[in-house]
Amino acid sequence: MGSAVDRGGDRESRGRAMNPNFDQIKKTTDIVRVVESYGIALKKVGADHVGLCPFHEDTKPSLRVTAGKGLFRCPACGAAGNVIQFVAKKEGLTEREAALKLCGSIPGVMRASELPTAGEAAQPRSLPSLPSVDEATRAKLLARVAGFYAKTLFKDRAGLDYLKARRLDDPAMLETFSVGYCNGTLRNALPKAGEIIGQLQAIGVLNERGNEVFYGRVVVPIFDAAGNVVSLYGRRLDDEQPRHLYLKGGHRGVFNGIAAKTSQSLIVTEAAFDAMSLWAAGFHNAISLYGKDGWTADHETLIRENGVTEIVLALDNDERGREAADALENKLSGLVESVHRVMWPEGVKDANAFFLSRTAEDFRALLPQPVRAARADEETAGKEEITLTPEGFTLAVAGRRYELCAIEKPRRAHAVSGRGLCRTGAGKRLHSRRSG
Ligand SMILES: [Zn+2]
């Protein structure tokens, strides 16, 4: 327990050597009061309290809090747990940190029993004056953080070993998605105090104590249509909860959404790692949801704006995955021309598990017949395609697009610069080359 802290994530608290009594906290803490202290209005319905779930974009009150049992759950996004897990998830803390917080042993943080009730808390009990961060600054900082984590992946074996075990270590895939690892060293690369710390706290990269929220996680940035990093997804290497963590502030962007720019047919998975497995196997048109019920407005916009005509659902091979696929199929039927479903072989949990022991050929065989035929056409025909743009032209070769950006005339020779499109979406230059 609390390994994140013990491993050096937080040196100052080690001196205190606090060992929170989890059972005691769960028994004595009023979960309703804690939830309300985050500005979530709860209404009593039968034995439960219900309110808007803070873990997904909730429009109807989905969150159910059962005070008698000290538990919360949200059937819509699957979030569930006890009071410690609620605080951990809400604030991006480890469970130990959350427990310490609820014990009131963190200076400046009130004991859970002393938290104001909903009526008193006019606004969510917030941190002392975090700066407001504009969108451009936010995107710039997130890109830098993601870049730092991507470098860390190759410096600290832990993240890479984990990915390797899940067969997610294809170098091109890792580069394309700027996959990284957070081992707590970002803090060392930052100034001790000052503007940037406050900004990273406001964005949610650092918690209120200045520690990294994504500590001990593989981190994958999520981009918007313009190629800005708008969120981060973090997967814990061990199975400590929450296993899946997103940057606070609601789900934004679609993982590998840039695929919609070059493919009218998309494969939809539940999680980013499933889409990454598909990508590494050559299915570059895989995007992911935010969990089984995680279809967002950004997904819908992506489909509409890029004129996507076909969706292949490749959700998890379990009861809940199938239910979610049913619901999504209904939703999508008005949005695209055709919706298909991958029928996984028995015993295969999801796309990531599928590719642990199977090939791209095996997956192709699972695709519905019309999709398979269209894919074969795509692969054999039209290897090169040139599109004129105001600046020059783009050239598509074997599924990648290149854009001619500028022609300069330095002395006598013509120099041409170009860049690869459709890789990360970050506008990253992958094939920047000058030729005389
Ligand atoms: Zn929820």
Coordinates of C-alpha atoms and ligand atoms in Angstrom, one line a residue:
M1 CA 0.0 0.0 0.0
G2 CA 1.0 3.5 -0.6
S3 CA 4.0 2.4 -2.7
A4 CA 3.8 5.6 -4.8
V5 CA 4.7 7.6 -1.7
D6 CA 7.3 5.2 -0.4
R7 CA 9.1 5.0 -3.6
G8 CA 10.1 8.6 -3.3
G9 CA 7.2 10.4 -4.7
D10 CA 7.0 12.4 -1.6
R11 CA 10.1 12.8 0.6
E12 CA 8.6 15.2 3.1
S13 CA 5.9 13.0 4.3
R14 CA 8.2 10.0 4.8
G15 CA 9.6 11.7 7.8
R16 CA 6.2 11.6 9.4
A17 CA 5.9 7.9 8.7
M18 CA 2.1 8.1 9.0
N19 CA 0.3 4.9 8.5
P20 CA -3.3 5.7 8.0
N21 CA -5.8 3.2 9.3
F22 CA -7.9 2.5 6.3
D23 CA -10.7 0.6 8.0
Q24 CA -11.0 3.2 10.7
I25 CA -11.3 6.0 8.1
K26 CA -13.9 4.1 6.1
K27 CA -15.9 3.4 9.2
T28 CA -15.8 6.9 10.7
T29 CA -15.9 9.1 7.6
D30 CA -19.2 10.4 6.3
I31 CA -18.9 9.7 2.6
V32 CA -21.9 11.9 1.8
R33 CA -20.3 14.9 3.4
V34 CA -17.0 14.2 1.6
V35 CA -18.7 14.0 -1.8
E36 CA -20.6 17.2 -1.0
S37 CA -17.4 19.0 0.0
Y38 CA -16.4 18.8 -3.7
G39 CA -19.4 20.9 -4.6
I40 CA -21.5 17.9 -5.7
A41 CA -25.1 18.4 -4.7
L42 CA -26.6 15.1 -3.4
K43 CA -30.3 14.3 -3.1
K44 CA -31.6 11.6 -0.9
V45 CA -33.4 8.9 -2.9
G46 CA -34.4 5.8 -0.8
A47 CA -31.3 4.6 1.0
D48 CA -29.0 6.3 -1.4
H49 CA -27.9 9.8 -2.2
V50 CA -27.7 10.7 -5.9
G51 CA -25.9 13.5 -7.7
L52 CA -23.9 14.3 -10.8
C53 CA -20.9 12.1 -11.3
P54 CA -17.7 14.0 -11.3
F55 CA -15.8 11.3 -13.2
H56 CA -17.6 11.6 -16.5
E57 CA -19.6 14.3 -18.3
D58 CA -22.8 13.6 -16.4
T59 CA -26.0 15.2 -17.4
K60 CA -28.4 13.1 -15.4
P61 CA -27.5 12.3 -11.9
S62 CA -25.8 9.0 -12.2
L63 CA -23.7 9.0 -9.1
R64 CA -25.1 6.9 -6.2
V65 CA -23.7 7.2 -2.7
T66 CA -24.7 4.7 -0.1
A67 CA -23.9 6.2 3.2
G68 CA -24.8 3.1 5.2
K69 CA -22.1 1.1 3.4
G70 CA -19.7 4.0 2.8
L71 CA -19.6 3.3 -0.9
F72 CA -20.2 5.2 -4.2
R73 CA -20.8 4.0 -7.7
C74 CA -21.6 5.3 -11.1
P75 CA -23.2 2.8 -13.5
A76 CA -22.6 5.2 -16.4
C77 CA -18.8 5.3 -16.2
G78 CA -18.1 2.5 -13.9
A79 CA -16.5 4.5 -11.2
A80 CA -17.0 2.9 -7.8
G81 CA -15.4 2.4 -4.5
N82 CA -15.1 3.7 -0.9
V83 CA -14.6 7.1 0.5
I84 CA -10.8 6.9 0.3
Q85 CA -11.0 5.8 -3.3
F86 CA -13.4 8.6 -4.1
V87 CA -10.9 11.2 -2.8
A88 CA -8.0 9.5 -4.5
K89 CA -9.8 9.4 -7.8
K90 CA -11.1 12.9 -7.5
E91 CA -7.7 14.5 -6.6
G92 CA -5.4 12.2 -8.5
L93 CA -3.8 10.9 -5.2
T94 CA -2.7 7.5 -4.2
E95 CA -5.1 5.8 -1.8
R96 CA -2.6 6.3 1.0
E97 CA -2.3 10.0 0.2
A98 CA -6.1 10.2 0.2
A99 CA -6.3 8.4 3.5
L100 CA -3.8 10.7 5.0
K101 CA -5.9 13.6 3.7
L102 CA -9.0 12.2 5.3
C103 CA -7.2 11.7 8.6
G104 CA -6.5 15.4 8.6
S105 CA -2.8 14.7 8.9
I106 CA -1.9 16.9 5.9
P107 CA -1.3 20.4 7.2
G108 CA -3.9 22.8 6.0
V109 CA -6.4 20.1 5.1
M110 CA -9.4 19.6 7.3
R111 CA -10.3 16.3 8.9
A112 CA -13.1 14.7 6.9
S113 CA -15.5 15.1 9.8
E114 CA -14.9 18.8 9.9
L115 CA -15.5 19.4 6.2
P116 CA -18.3 21.9 5.5
T117 CA -21.6 20.5 4.4
A118 CA -23.1 21.3 1.0
G119 CA -24.9 24.3 2.3
E120 CA -21.8 25.9 3.8
A121 CA -19.6 25.1 0.8
A122 CA -20.6 27.7 -1.7
Q123 CA -17.9 26.4 -4.0
P124 CA -15.8 23.3 -4.1
R125 CA -13.2 23.5 -1.4
S126 CA -10.5 24.6 -3.7
L127 CA -6.8 25.1 -3.3
P128 CA -5.5 28.5 -2.2
S129 CA -5.6 30.6 -5.3
L130 CA -4.4 28.5 -8.2
P131 CA -3.7 30.6 -11.3
S132 CA -6.1 30.4 -14.2
V133 CA -4.4 29.0 -17.2
D134 CA -5.4 29.9 -20.7
E135 CA -5.9 27.3 -23.3
A136 CA -2.7 28.1 -25.3
T137 CA -0.6 27.9 -22.1
R138 CA -2.3 24.8 -21.0
A139 CA -1.6 23.1 -24.4
K140 CA 2.0 24.2 -24.4
L141 CA 2.6 22.9 -20.9
L142 CA 0.9 19.6 -21.5
A143 CA 3.0 19.1 -24.7
R144 CA 6.1 19.7 -22.6
V145 CA 5.0 17.3 -19.9
A146 CA 4.1 14.6 -22.4
G147 CA 7.5 15.1 -24.1
F148 CA 9.2 14.7 -20.7
Y149 CA 7.3 11.5 -20.0
A150 CA 8.1 10.2 -23.5
K151 CA 11.8 10.7 -22.8
T152 CA 11.5 9.1 -19.4
L153 CA 10.0 5.9 -20.9
F154 CA 13.4 5.1 -22.3
K155 CA 15.4 6.1 -19.2
D156 CA 13.4 4.1 -16.7
R157 CA 12.8 0.5 -17.6
A158 CA 9.7 0.1 -15.5
G159 CA 7.3 1.6 -18.0
L160 CA 8.8 -0.1 -21.0
D161 CA 8.9 -3.5 -19.4
Y162 CA 5.2 -3.1 -18.6
L163 CA 4.4 -2.2 -22.1
K164 CA 6.6 -5.0 -23.5
A165 CA 4.6 -7.5 -21.4
R166 CA 1.5 -6.3 -23.0
R167 CA 3.1 -6.3 -26.4
L168 CA 2.8 -2.5 -26.7
D169 CA 6.5 -1.8 -27.4
D170 CA 6.4 -1.3 -31.1
P171 CA 8.8 1.6 -31.5
A172 CA 6.9 3.3 -34.3
M173 CA 3.7 3.1 -32.3
L174 CA 5.4 4.5 -29.2
E175 CA 6.7 7.4 -31.2
T176 CA 3.5 8.0 -33.0
F177 CA 1.5 8.3 -29.8
S178 CA 4.3 9.9 -27.7
V179 CA 3.8 7.2 -25.1
G180 CA 5.6 8.0 -21.9
Y181 CA 6.2 7.1 -18.3
C182 CA 5.9 9.1 -15.1
N183 CA 8.5 8.1 -12.5
G184 CA 8.3 11.2 -10.4
T185 CA 11.3 13.0 -11.9
L186 CA 9.5 15.8 -13.7
R187 CA 9.5 17.6 -10.4
N188 CA 13.4 17.6 -10.4
A189 CA 13.3 19.2 -13.8
L190 CA 11.1 22.1 -12.7
P191 CA 12.0 25.2 -10.6
K192 CA 11.3 24.7 -6.9
A193 CA 8.6 27.3 -6.9
G194 CA 7.0 29.9 -9.1
E195 CA 4.5 30.3 -11.8
I196 CA 4.9 27.0 -13.6
I197 CA 4.3 24.9 -10.5
G198 CA 1.0 26.7 -9.9
Q199 CA 0.0 26.3 -13.5
L200 CA 0.8 22.6 -13.5
Q201 CA -1.2 22.3 -10.3
A202 CA -4.1 24.1 -11.9
I203 CA -4.0 21.9 -14.9
G204 CA -3.8 18.8 -12.7
V205 CA -0.4 17.5 -13.7
L206 CA 0.8 18.2 -10.1
N207 CA -1.3 17.7 -7.0
E208 CA -1.7 20.4 -4.4
R209 CA 1.4 19.1 -2.6
G210 CA 3.4 19.5 -5.8
N211 CA 3.7 15.8 -6.5
E212 CA 3.1 14.2 -9.9
V213 CA -0.5 12.9 -10.3
F214 CA 0.5 10.3 -12.9
Y215 CA 3.3 8.8 -10.7
G216 CA 3.9 5.2 -11.5
R217 CA 1.9 5.3 -14.7
V218 CA 2.4 4.9 -18.4
V219 CA 1.1 8.2 -19.8
V220 CA -0.4 8.7 -23.2
P221 CA -1.3 12.3 -24.4
I222 CA -4.6 12.9 -26.1
F223 CA -4.8 15.5 -28.9
D224 CA -7.6 17.6 -30.2
A225 CA -8.3 18.1 -33.9
A226 CA -5.8 20.9 -34.1
G227 CA -3.0 18.7 -32.8
N228 CA -2.9 20.3 -29.3
V229 CA -2.4 18.0 -26.3
V230 CA -5.7 18.4 -24.4
S231 CA -5.6 15.6 -21.9
L232 CA -3.4 12.8 -20.5
Y233 CA -4.3 9.2 -19.9
G234 CA -2.3 7.3 -17.3
R235 CA -2.3 3.5 -16.7
R236 CA -0.9 2.2 -13.4
L237 CA 1.7 -0.5 -13.8
D238 CA 0.4 -2.4 -10.8
D239 CA -3.3 -2.8 -10.2
E240 CA -3.7 -0.2 -7.5
Q241 CA -6.8 1.8 -8.0
P242 CA -7.6 3.9 -9.9
R243 CA -6.0 1.9 -12.7
H244 CA -7.1 4.3 -15.4
L245 CA -6.6 7.9 -14.7
Y246 CA -7.3 11.0 -16.8
L247 CA -6.2 14.5 -16.4
K248 CA -8.9 16.4 -14.4
G249 CA -11.3 18.6 -16.2
G250 CA -13.4 16.2 -18.1
H251 CA -12.7 14.1 -21.1
R252 CA -11.4 16.1 -24.0
G253 CA -10.1 15.0 -27.4
V254 CA -10.3 11.5 -28.9
F255 CA -7.4 9.1 -28.8
N256 CA -5.9 8.8 -32.3
G257 CA -8.8 11.0 -33.6
I258 CA -6.5 12.2 -36.3
A259 CA -7.1 8.8 -38.0
A260 CA -10.5 10.2 -39.1
K261 CA -8.7 12.6 -41.4
T262 CA -7.4 9.8 -43.6
S263 CA -9.9 7.0 -43.1
Q264 CA -13.7 7.1 -43.4
S265 CA -13.8 3.8 -41.6
L266 CA -12.9 3.7 -37.9
I267 CA -12.4 0.9 -35.5
V268 CA -13.6 1.8 -32.0
T269 CA -12.1 0.3 -28.8
E270 CA -12.8 0.8 -25.2
A271 CA -9.3 1.8 -24.1
A272 CA -6.3 3.6 -25.6
F273 CA -4.1 0.5 -25.2
D274 CA -6.5 -1.6 -27.4
A275 CA -6.3 1.0 -30.1
M276 CA -2.5 1.0 -29.7
S277 CA -2.4 -2.7 -30.2
L278 CA -4.4 -2.4 -33.4
W279 CA -2.2 0.4 -34.6
A280 CA 0.9 -1.6 -34.1
A281 CA -0.7 -4.5 -36.1
G282 CA -1.3 -2.1 -39.0
F283 CA -4.8 -0.9 -38.3
H284 CA -4.0 2.7 -38.1
N285 CA -7.7 3.7 -38.1
A286 CA -8.4 2.6 -34.5
I287 CA -9.7 5.2 -32.0
S288 CA -10.7 4.6 -28.4
L289 CA -13.5 5.5 -26.1
Y290 CA -13.0 6.6 -22.5
G291 CA -14.0 3.2 -21.2
K292 CA -17.0 1.3 -22.4
D293 CA -19.5 4.1 -21.8
G294 CA -17.0 6.8 -22.7
W295 CA -18.5 8.1 -26.0
T296 CA -18.2 11.9 -25.8
A297 CA -19.3 15.0 -27.7
D298 CA -15.8 15.1 -29.1
H299 CA -16.2 11.6 -30.6
E300 CA -19.4 12.8 -32.3
T301 CA -17.8 15.9 -33.6
L302 CA -14.9 13.9 -35.0
I303 CA -17.3 11.6 -36.9
R304 CA -19.4 14.5 -38.3
E305 CA -16.6 16.8 -39.2
N306 CA -14.6 14.2 -41.0
G307 CA -17.5 12.5 -42.7
V308 CA -16.8 9.1 -41.2
T309 CA -19.1 6.6 -42.9
E310 CA -18.3 3.3 -41.2
I311 CA -17.6 2.2 -37.6
V312 CA -16.4 -1.2 -36.5
L313 CA -17.0 -1.7 -32.8
A314 CA -14.2 -3.6 -31.1
L315 CA -15.3 -3.2 -27.5
D316 CA -14.4 -5.7 -24.7
N317 CA -15.6 -9.3 -25.0
D318 CA -17.7 -9.3 -21.8
E319 CA -21.3 -8.7 -20.8
R320 CA -20.8 -5.0 -20.1
G321 CA -18.8 -4.5 -23.3
R322 CA -21.6 -6.1 -25.3
E323 CA -24.2 -4.0 -23.6
A324 CA -22.1 -0.9 -24.3
A325 CA -21.8 -1.9 -27.9
D326 CA -25.5 -2.3 -28.2
A327 CA -26.1 1.2 -26.9
L328 CA -23.4 2.6 -29.1
E329 CA -24.7 0.9 -32.2
N330 CA -28.1 2.6 -31.6
K331 CA -26.5 5.9 -31.1
L332 CA -24.3 5.6 -34.2
S333 CA -26.9 4.3 -36.6
G334 CA -28.1 7.8 -37.2
L335 CA -24.6 9.1 -37.6
V336 CA -22.8 6.8 -40.0
E337 CA -23.8 4.6 -42.9
S338 CA -22.8 1.3 -41.4
V339 CA -21.9 0.0 -38.0
H340 CA -20.2 -3.4 -37.6
R341 CA -19.0 -5.4 -34.7
V342 CA -15.9 -7.5 -34.2
M343 CA -16.8 -10.9 -32.8
W344 CA -13.9 -11.9 -30.6
P345 CA -12.9 -15.6 -30.3
E346 CA -14.0 -17.1 -27.0
G347 CA -11.7 -16.3 -24.1
V348 CA -10.2 -13.2 -25.7
K349 CA -10.8 -10.2 -23.4
D350 CA -10.1 -7.3 -25.7
A351 CA -8.0 -6.1 -28.6
N352 CA -4.8 -5.9 -26.5
A353 CA -5.3 -9.4 -25.3
F354 CA -6.1 -10.6 -28.8
F355 CA -2.7 -9.5 -30.2
L356 CA -0.7 -11.1 -27.4
S357 CA -0.9 -14.3 -29.3
R358 CA -2.4 -13.4 -32.7
T359 CA -1.5 -11.6 -35.9
A360 CA -3.0 -8.9 -38.1
E361 CA -4.1 -11.6 -40.4
D362 CA -6.1 -13.2 -37.6
F363 CA -7.8 -9.9 -36.8
R364 CA -8.6 -9.2 -40.5
A365 CA -10.5 -12.5 -40.5
L366 CA -12.7 -11.1 -37.7
L367 CA -13.7 -8.1 -39.6
P368 CA -17.1 -8.2 -41.3
Q369 CA -16.9 -9.1 -45.0
P370 CA -17.6 -5.7 -46.5
V371 CA -15.0 -4.0 -44.2
R372 CA -12.4 -6.6 -45.2
A373 CA -13.0 -6.1 -48.9
A374 CA -12.7 -2.3 -48.6
R375 CA -9.5 -2.6 -46.6
A376 CA -8.0 -4.9 -49.2
D377 CA -8.8 -2.3 -51.9
E378 CA -7.2 0.4 -49.8
E379 CA -4.1 -1.6 -49.4
T380 CA -3.6 -2.5 -53.0
A381 CA -4.9 0.6 -54.8
G382 CA -4.0 4.2 -54.8
K383 CA -0.7 4.1 -53.1
E384 CA 0.1 7.7 -54.1
E385 CA -2.3 10.5 -54.1
I386 CA -1.6 14.2 -54.6
T387 CA -3.9 16.9 -53.3
L388 CA -3.3 20.6 -54.1
T389 CA -3.4 23.0 -51.2
P390 CA -3.0 26.8 -51.2
E391 CA 0.6 26.4 -50.1
G392 CA 1.6 23.6 -52.4
F393 CA 0.4 20.1 -52.2
T394 CA 0.1 17.0 -50.0
L395 CA 1.2 13.7 -51.1
A396 CA -0.2 10.5 -49.7
V397 CA 2.0 7.4 -50.0
A398 CA 1.1 4.1 -48.4
G399 CA -1.2 5.5 -45.9
R400 CA 1.0 8.4 -44.8
R401 CA 0.6 11.9 -45.9
Y402 CA 3.3 14.5 -46.6
E403 CA 2.8 18.1 -46.9
L404 CA 4.9 20.4 -49.0
C405 CA 5.3 23.4 -46.8
A406 CA 7.7 25.8 -48.4
I407 CA 10.0 26.3 -51.3
E408 CA 12.9 28.6 -50.6
K409 CA 15.5 29.9 -52.9
P410 CA 18.6 30.4 -50.7
R411 CA 21.3 30.9 -53.4
R412 CA 21.0 29.0 -56.5
A413 CA 19.6 25.7 -55.4
H414 CA 15.9 25.2 -54.5
A415 CA 15.3 24.0 -51.0
V416 CA 12.1 22.2 -50.2
S417 CA 10.9 21.5 -46.7
G418 CA 8.1 19.2 -45.9
R419 CA 6.7 17.4 -43.0
G420 CA 4.9 14.1 -42.4
L421 CA 1.2 14.5 -41.6
C422 CA -1.1 12.1 -39.9
R423 CA 1.4 10.7 -37.4
T424 CA 1.0 12.2 -34.0
G425 CA -1.2 15.1 -34.8
A426 CA 1.1 17.3 -32.8
G427 CA 2.4 18.7 -36.0
K428 CA 5.6 16.9 -35.1
R429 CA 8.1 16.9 -38.0
L430 CA 8.9 13.3 -38.7
H431 CA 10.5 13.6 -42.1
S432 CA 11.7 17.1 -42.2
R433 CA 14.3 17.2 -44.9
R434 CA 15.8 19.7 -47.1
S435 CA 17.0 18.9 -50.5
G436 CA 18.9 21.0 -52.9
Ligands
ZN1 ZN -19.7 8.5 -13.8

